[in-house]
Amino acid sequence: MAAQRIWIKNPLAVFTPEGIDGQGGLVIENQQIVEVLAAGQSPSAPCDETKDAAQHVVLPGLINTHHHFYQTLTRAWAPVVNQPLFPWLKRLYPVWARLRPEALALASQVAMAELLLSGCTTASDHHYLFPDGMEEAIDIQVEVVKQLGMRALLTRGSMSLGEEQGGLPPQQTVQSGEAILEDSLRLIRRYHQRGAGAQIQIALAPCSPFSVTEEIMTESARLAAQEDVRLHTHLAETLNEEQFCLDRFGLRTVDYLEKVGWLGPRTWLAHGIHFNADEIHRLGAAGTGICHCPVSNMRLASGICPTLDLEAAGAPVGLGVDGSASNDASNLMYETRQALYLQRLRYGAERITPQKVLGWATRGSAQLLGRSDIGELRPGMQADLAMFRLDELRFSGSHDPIAALILCGAERADYVMIAGKWRVVAGAIPDMDLDSLIARHRAAASALIG
Ligand code: ZN
C-alpha cells in the first residue's frame, strides 16, 4: 500500500524558514514533510487527505526544553507564592519528597496534555526526585509520553548533596552517586532512541550546583560522552547560587561548569541569567545552549537572561516553561509571548520580534535538544506542526497573523500533528477524558500537600 499523503492546504499564514514561501501549504508523507508549496502550487502527486487550512496559522511544533512535570501538583501553593528561589525550594523539598508513582503519572499527564494543547510537540522534563519508592520515575514518564504520542527528551536528574554535606535539599531526597549512575545507564540503554524521528530520548541532568556533588557532575559528563547523550542542569539562575559556588568551590558558575567538564556543545542550561561578558563569550565559543524561562524568572524575580548576547557569542537559545511551582502554567505559546515582552525590556522593541521568539520556541529549542529533524517546516523534517485559529474574540481586528498569535495571546492550538499523526483535533486530545484527569490530579495534589 502506498504511504498516506496529507496536504495541509493554503494556510492563512505559515511560519517557514526565511526565503521559503509556504503559502500553498505542506505535504506530509511517511511522518515527514515532503513538500513545502509556494502560493498557487499544488502537490506533485495526489493526496489521500486534504486539510483546508484557510483559517489556520501553521507553526512548526513548539519544543519545550525545561520543565518539572511533577510540580503541577504544587501550583500556586500559598506558602511559597511570594518567595524567591532558595526559600521557595527549602519549603517545597519536604512536600516533593512525599511524591509517589501514581501522583507522578497524573502530574506528567497533566503537564504534557497542557503543553500539547498549547502547540508543543516535543517536551523535555527534568526529573531529579527519586525518594524511596520512586526508583521508576522515568519509566513512568515514558509510559505517559507513549500514551500521548508526543516526543520527549526525559532527563535523568539527580541530587546527591544533602543538607548534611552542605547542600540545600533534605537528606531523604538525595541518592548515592553509585545509584544515580547505575540508573542513568539503565535508562539510556533501555529507552534512548537515536537518529531522525526519535520519539523518546534520555539525557543526564544533575539538578544544580547546590544539590549535587562535584563528583556526580564529573561522572555524569563522562557517562554522557561515553553513551553519546546530552547533559542538562540549572545554572546561573540566581545570585544566591553564584555566592554558593564562590563559597563552596571558590569558583563562579561557569568556571565550575568548565572544571567538571560540562562546557561544551553537549550541554544545555536552564536559566543562564547571571553571566559576565567573559562567561558569555566562553559559553558561546563552546556552543553550550541556554534555555530561557521568562515566566519562572519573573515569578521568582531571578533576573533577565542575556539572550541576544549569548546568541551573538554563538550559544543557541531556546525556551522552557520551567516547573509548574514557579510558572505555574505549562503553556508554551504563553511562554513565547512572555519571552517577547521580557526580552524587549532588555533589548528593545525593534530587536525582539514575534519571529525571533517563535524561532527560539522551535529551531532554537531543537538545537538545545541536539535535534536537526524537528523545529522547522521544510522538506525532510519530521511532520510536527501546530495550527491555530484566529477567530476568537481576542484576535478580532488583528492584521498580521503571525504577530497576532503572539501579541493577542494565542494559547490553545486547534490541530497538532506529531510524526504525521493528529494528536490534537478541534482543540481536544482524542480519547483523553480531561475532566476525569483533572479530578484525579487535584485529589493527588491535595494529598501531597497533606
Ligand atoms: Zn527548573
Short mmCIF file of C-alpha atoms in Angstrom, two decimals, residues 58-337:
data_model
loop_
_atom_site.label_atom_id
_atom_site.label_comp_id
_atom_site.label_asym_id
_atom_site.label_seq_id
_atom_site.Cartn_x
_atom_site.Cartn_y
_atom_site.Cartn_z
CA VAL A 58 0.64 26.92 10.86
CA LEU A 59 3.74 26.74 13.06
CA PRO A 60 6.41 24.08 13.47
CA GLY A 61 5.51 22.08 16.59
CA LEU A 62 6.80 24.05 19.58
CA ILE A 63 9.61 22.50 21.64
CA ASN A 64 9.84 22.87 25.39
CA THR A 65 13.34 22.43 26.79
CA HIS A 66 12.88 22.69 30.54
CA HIS A 67 10.12 21.56 32.89
CA HIS A 68 9.49 19.60 36.09
CA PHE A 69 6.22 17.80 35.36
CA TYR A 70 5.76 16.70 38.99
CA GLN A 71 5.46 20.32 40.08
CA THR A 72 1.98 20.59 38.55
CA LEU A 73 0.98 19.11 41.94
CA THR A 74 2.23 22.24 43.77
CA ARG A 75 0.99 25.11 41.62
CA ALA A 76 0.09 28.35 43.35
CA TRP A 77 0.78 26.89 46.80
CA ALA A 78 0.21 29.69 49.27
CA PRO A 79 3.33 29.26 51.49
CA VAL A 80 5.68 29.92 48.53
CA VAL A 81 3.67 32.24 46.30
CA ASN A 82 5.82 35.21 47.33
CA GLN A 83 9.23 33.55 47.80
CA PRO A 84 12.48 33.76 45.77
CA LEU A 85 14.35 30.59 44.77
CA PHE A 86 16.21 29.36 47.87
CA PRO A 87 13.43 29.76 50.50
CA TRP A 88 10.93 28.58 47.86
CA LEU A 89 12.97 25.39 47.35
CA LYS A 90 13.55 24.74 51.06
CA ARG A 91 9.82 24.97 51.79
CA LEU A 92 8.88 22.75 48.85
CA TYR A 93 11.51 19.98 49.15
CA PRO A 94 9.80 18.14 52.06
CA VAL A 95 6.47 18.24 50.20
CA TRP A 96 8.05 16.94 46.99
CA ALA A 97 9.81 14.19 48.99
CA ARG A 98 6.36 12.62 49.51
CA LEU A 99 5.85 12.14 45.74
CA ARG A 100 4.53 8.70 44.80
CA PRO A 101 4.34 6.88 41.43
CA GLU A 102 0.58 7.39 40.82
CA ALA A 103 0.88 11.10 41.52
CA LEU A 104 3.87 11.45 39.16
CA ALA A 105 1.93 9.66 36.40
CA LEU A 106 -1.00 12.07 36.83
CA ALA A 107 1.29 15.11 37.03
CA SER A 108 3.10 14.06 33.86
CA GLN A 109 -0.21 13.56 32.02
CA VAL A 110 -1.42 16.99 33.09
CA ALA A 111 1.80 18.78 32.16
CA MET A 112 2.14 17.07 28.81
CA ALA A 113 -1.52 17.48 27.90
CA GLU A 114 -1.30 21.16 28.72
CA LEU A 115 1.85 21.54 26.63
CA LEU A 116 0.34 19.59 23.73
CA LEU A 117 -2.82 21.72 23.69
CA SER A 118 -0.62 24.83 23.53
CA GLY A 119 1.00 23.53 20.33
CA CYS A 120 4.02 21.78 21.84
CA THR A 121 5.08 18.56 20.12
CA THR A 122 8.39 17.80 21.88
CA ALA A 123 8.92 18.21 25.61
CA SER A 124 11.91 17.83 27.86
CA ASP A 125 11.40 17.08 31.54
CA HIS A 126 13.96 17.44 34.30
CA HIS A 127 13.08 14.91 36.96
CA TYR A 128 15.52 14.77 39.86
CA LEU A 129 13.37 13.36 42.70
CA PHE A 130 13.94 9.73 43.49
CA PRO A 131 12.93 9.20 47.14
CA ASP A 132 12.29 5.59 48.25
CA GLY A 133 9.55 4.06 46.12
CA MET A 134 10.22 6.41 43.19
CA GLU A 135 13.02 4.41 41.57
CA GLU A 136 10.98 4.03 38.37
CA ALA A 137 10.05 7.69 37.94
CA ILE A 138 11.44 7.94 34.39
CA ASP A 139 9.85 4.63 33.40
CA ILE A 140 6.51 6.08 34.49
CA GLN A 141 7.07 9.16 32.34
CA VAL A 142 7.99 7.04 29.33
CA GLU A 143 4.55 5.40 29.51
CA VAL A 144 2.82 8.79 29.57
CA VAL A 145 4.83 10.01 26.56
CA LYS A 146 3.76 6.92 24.60
CA GLN A 147 0.15 7.37 25.61
CA LEU A 148 0.05 10.96 24.30
CA GLY A 149 2.17 10.27 21.22
CA MET A 150 4.44 13.23 21.92
CA ARG A 151 8.20 13.32 21.54
CA ALA A 152 10.18 13.70 24.74
CA LEU A 153 13.70 14.10 25.98
CA LEU A 154 13.39 12.79 29.53
CA THR A 155 16.33 13.77 31.64
CA ARG A 156 17.52 11.53 34.45
CA GLY A 157 18.04 14.18 37.08
CA SER A 158 19.81 13.70 40.37
CA MET A 159 20.51 15.17 43.78
CA SER A 160 23.44 13.89 45.83
CA LEU A 161 24.39 16.81 48.08
CA GLY A 162 22.09 16.84 51.10
CA GLU A 163 21.89 19.33 53.95
CA GLU A 164 24.33 17.24 55.99
CA GLN A 165 27.00 17.75 53.32
CA GLY A 166 26.33 21.46 52.98
CA GLY A 167 23.79 21.23 50.16
CA LEU A 168 20.27 22.62 50.01
CA PRO A 169 17.94 19.56 49.75
CA PRO A 170 16.90 17.44 52.76
CA GLN A 171 18.74 14.15 53.20
CA GLN A 172 15.79 11.89 52.28
CA THR A 173 15.74 13.35 48.75
CA VAL A 174 19.36 12.65 47.81
CA GLN A 175 20.85 9.47 46.36
CA SER A 176 24.34 7.96 46.30
CA GLY A 177 26.49 8.61 43.26
CA GLU A 178 26.56 4.89 42.51
CA ALA A 179 22.78 4.56 42.46
CA ILE A 180 22.45 7.62 40.21
CA LEU A 181 24.99 6.47 37.64
CA GLU A 182 23.73 2.89 37.57
CA ASP A 183 20.16 4.04 36.94
CA SER A 184 21.31 6.58 34.36
CA LEU A 185 22.99 3.85 32.35
CA ARG A 186 19.97 1.55 32.70
CA LEU A 187 17.64 4.26 31.33
CA ILE A 188 19.89 5.16 28.39
CA ARG A 189 20.25 1.53 27.38
CA ARG A 190 16.54 0.85 27.75
CA TYR A 191 14.88 3.92 26.24
CA HIS A 192 17.23 6.22 24.35
CA GLN A 193 16.39 6.28 20.64
CA ARG A 194 18.89 7.69 18.15
CA GLY A 195 18.61 9.34 14.77
CA ALA A 196 15.92 11.22 12.87
CA GLY A 197 12.37 10.69 14.06
CA ALA A 198 13.30 9.54 17.58
CA GLN A 199 10.31 9.68 19.89
CA ILE A 200 11.92 9.11 23.27
CA GLN A 201 15.40 10.15 24.33
CA ILE A 202 17.27 10.25 27.63
CA ALA A 203 19.74 12.87 28.90
CA LEU A 204 21.66 13.18 32.19
CA ALA A 205 20.76 16.08 34.45
CA PRO A 206 22.30 16.61 37.90
CA CYS A 207 19.98 19.20 39.43
CA SER A 208 22.12 22.25 40.28
CA PRO A 209 25.48 23.23 41.85
CA PHE A 210 23.87 23.41 45.29
CA SER A 211 22.23 19.96 45.21
CA VAL A 212 24.82 17.65 43.67
CA THR A 213 28.43 16.78 44.42
CA GLU A 214 31.28 17.78 42.15
CA GLU A 215 31.90 14.07 41.61
CA ILE A 216 28.42 13.42 40.17
CA MET A 217 28.83 16.38 37.79
CA THR A 218 32.15 14.98 36.52
CA GLU A 219 30.92 11.41 36.33
CA SER A 220 27.71 12.41 34.53
CA ALA A 221 29.75 14.25 31.89
CA ARG A 222 31.96 11.20 31.46
CA LEU A 223 28.96 8.86 31.12
CA ALA A 224 27.17 11.23 28.71
CA ALA A 225 30.25 11.32 26.47
CA GLN A 226 30.63 7.55 26.64
CA GLU A 227 26.98 6.94 25.74
CA ASP A 228 26.62 9.99 23.46
CA VAL A 229 23.63 11.56 25.23
CA ARG A 230 23.03 15.16 26.23
CA LEU A 231 23.71 16.95 29.52
CA HIS A 232 21.37 19.35 31.29
CA THR A 233 21.34 21.30 34.54
CA HIS A 234 20.20 24.56 36.14
CA LEU A 235 22.89 27.25 36.07
CA ALA A 236 23.29 30.93 36.92
CA GLU A 237 19.66 31.28 37.92
CA THR A 238 20.19 33.48 40.98
CA LEU A 239 22.88 35.49 42.73
CA ASN A 240 22.45 33.21 45.77
CA GLU A 241 23.59 30.33 43.59
CA GLU A 242 26.60 32.33 42.40
CA GLN A 243 27.53 33.03 46.03
CA PHE A 244 27.08 29.34 46.91
CA CYS A 245 29.57 28.39 44.16
CA LEU A 246 32.07 31.01 45.34
CA ASP A 247 31.79 29.82 48.95
CA ARG A 248 31.89 26.09 48.29
CA PHE A 249 34.11 25.75 45.21
CA GLY A 250 35.88 29.10 45.16
CA LEU A 251 34.62 29.47 41.58
CA ARG A 252 31.99 31.37 39.66
CA THR A 253 29.30 29.22 37.99
CA VAL A 254 30.87 28.98 34.52
CA ASP A 255 34.33 28.24 35.98
CA TYR A 256 32.73 25.42 37.93
CA LEU A 257 30.95 24.20 34.79
CA GLU A 258 34.27 24.10 32.97
CA LYS A 259 36.06 22.38 35.85
CA VAL A 260 33.55 19.49 35.89
CA GLY A 261 33.82 19.02 32.11
CA TRP A 262 30.47 20.45 31.07
CA LEU A 263 31.47 23.46 28.97
CA GLY A 264 30.69 22.07 25.51
CA PRO A 265 28.03 21.59 22.83
CA ARG A 266 26.52 18.53 24.54
CA THR A 267 25.23 20.72 27.39
CA TRP A 268 22.17 22.94 27.64
CA LEU A 269 21.48 25.03 30.73
CA ALA A 270 18.21 26.19 32.25
CA HIS A 271 18.01 29.94 33.00
CA GLY A 272 21.54 31.25 32.30
CA ILE A 273 20.97 34.71 33.76
CA HIS A 274 23.97 35.83 35.78
CA PHE A 275 26.91 35.74 33.36
CA ASN A 276 29.60 38.36 32.80
CA ALA A 277 30.90 39.25 29.32
CA ASP A 278 33.80 36.80 29.50
CA GLU A 279 31.47 33.96 30.54
CA ILE A 280 29.06 34.72 27.69
CA HIS A 281 31.98 34.56 25.29
CA ARG A 282 33.14 31.21 26.66
CA LEU A 283 29.65 29.68 26.61
CA GLY A 284 29.21 30.83 23.01
CA ALA A 285 32.61 29.54 21.91
CA ALA A 286 31.77 26.18 23.50
CA GLY A 287 28.33 26.04 21.81
CA THR A 288 26.62 25.44 25.15
CA GLY A 289 22.85 26.01 24.86
CA ILE A 290 20.68 28.20 27.07
CA CYS A 291 17.03 27.57 27.87
CA HIS A 292 15.34 30.89 28.62
CA CYS A 293 12.46 30.53 31.14
CA PRO A 294 10.92 34.02 31.27
CA VAL A 295 7.86 33.40 33.46
CA SER A 296 9.75 31.44 36.12
CA ASN A 297 12.48 34.08 36.13
CA MET A 298 9.87 36.80 36.65
CA ARG A 299 7.89 34.90 39.27
CA LEU A 300 10.97 34.18 41.40
CA ALA A 301 12.42 37.60 40.50
CA SER A 302 15.66 35.89 39.43
CA GLY A 303 16.73 38.24 36.62
CA ILE A 304 16.69 38.52 32.81
CA CYS A 305 18.63 36.12 30.59
CA PRO A 306 21.06 37.92 28.20
CA THR A 307 19.65 36.05 25.19
CA LEU A 308 20.93 38.19 22.31
CA ASP A 309 24.43 38.47 23.77
CA LEU A 310 24.56 34.69 24.18
CA GLU A 311 23.39 34.16 20.60
CA ALA A 312 25.85 36.70 19.25
CA ALA A 313 28.61 34.79 21.06
CA GLY A 314 27.47 31.52 19.43
CA ALA A 315 25.29 29.92 22.10
CA PRO A 316 21.97 28.50 20.89
CA VAL A 317 18.91 29.85 22.76
CA GLY A 318 15.59 28.04 23.27
CA LEU A 319 12.60 28.31 25.57
CA GLY A 320 11.23 26.42 28.57
CA VAL A 321 8.18 26.87 30.75
CA ASP A 322 10.12 25.54 33.79
CA GLY A 323 8.35 23.62 36.56
CA SER A 324 4.79 24.45 37.48
CA ALA A 325 5.67 25.52 41.01
CA SER A 326 7.39 28.58 39.55
CA ASN A 327 5.38 29.38 36.42
CA ASP A 328 2.59 27.99 37.05
CA ALA A 329 1.33 27.28 33.52
CA SER A 330 2.67 24.64 31.13
CA ASN A 331 1.66 26.66 28.10
CA LEU A 332 4.46 27.20 25.59
CA MET A 333 2.59 29.78 23.49
CA TYR A 334 2.01 31.81 26.63
CA GLU A 335 5.72 31.44 27.45
CA THR A 336 6.75 32.59 23.97
CA ARG A 337 4.67 35.74 24.40
#
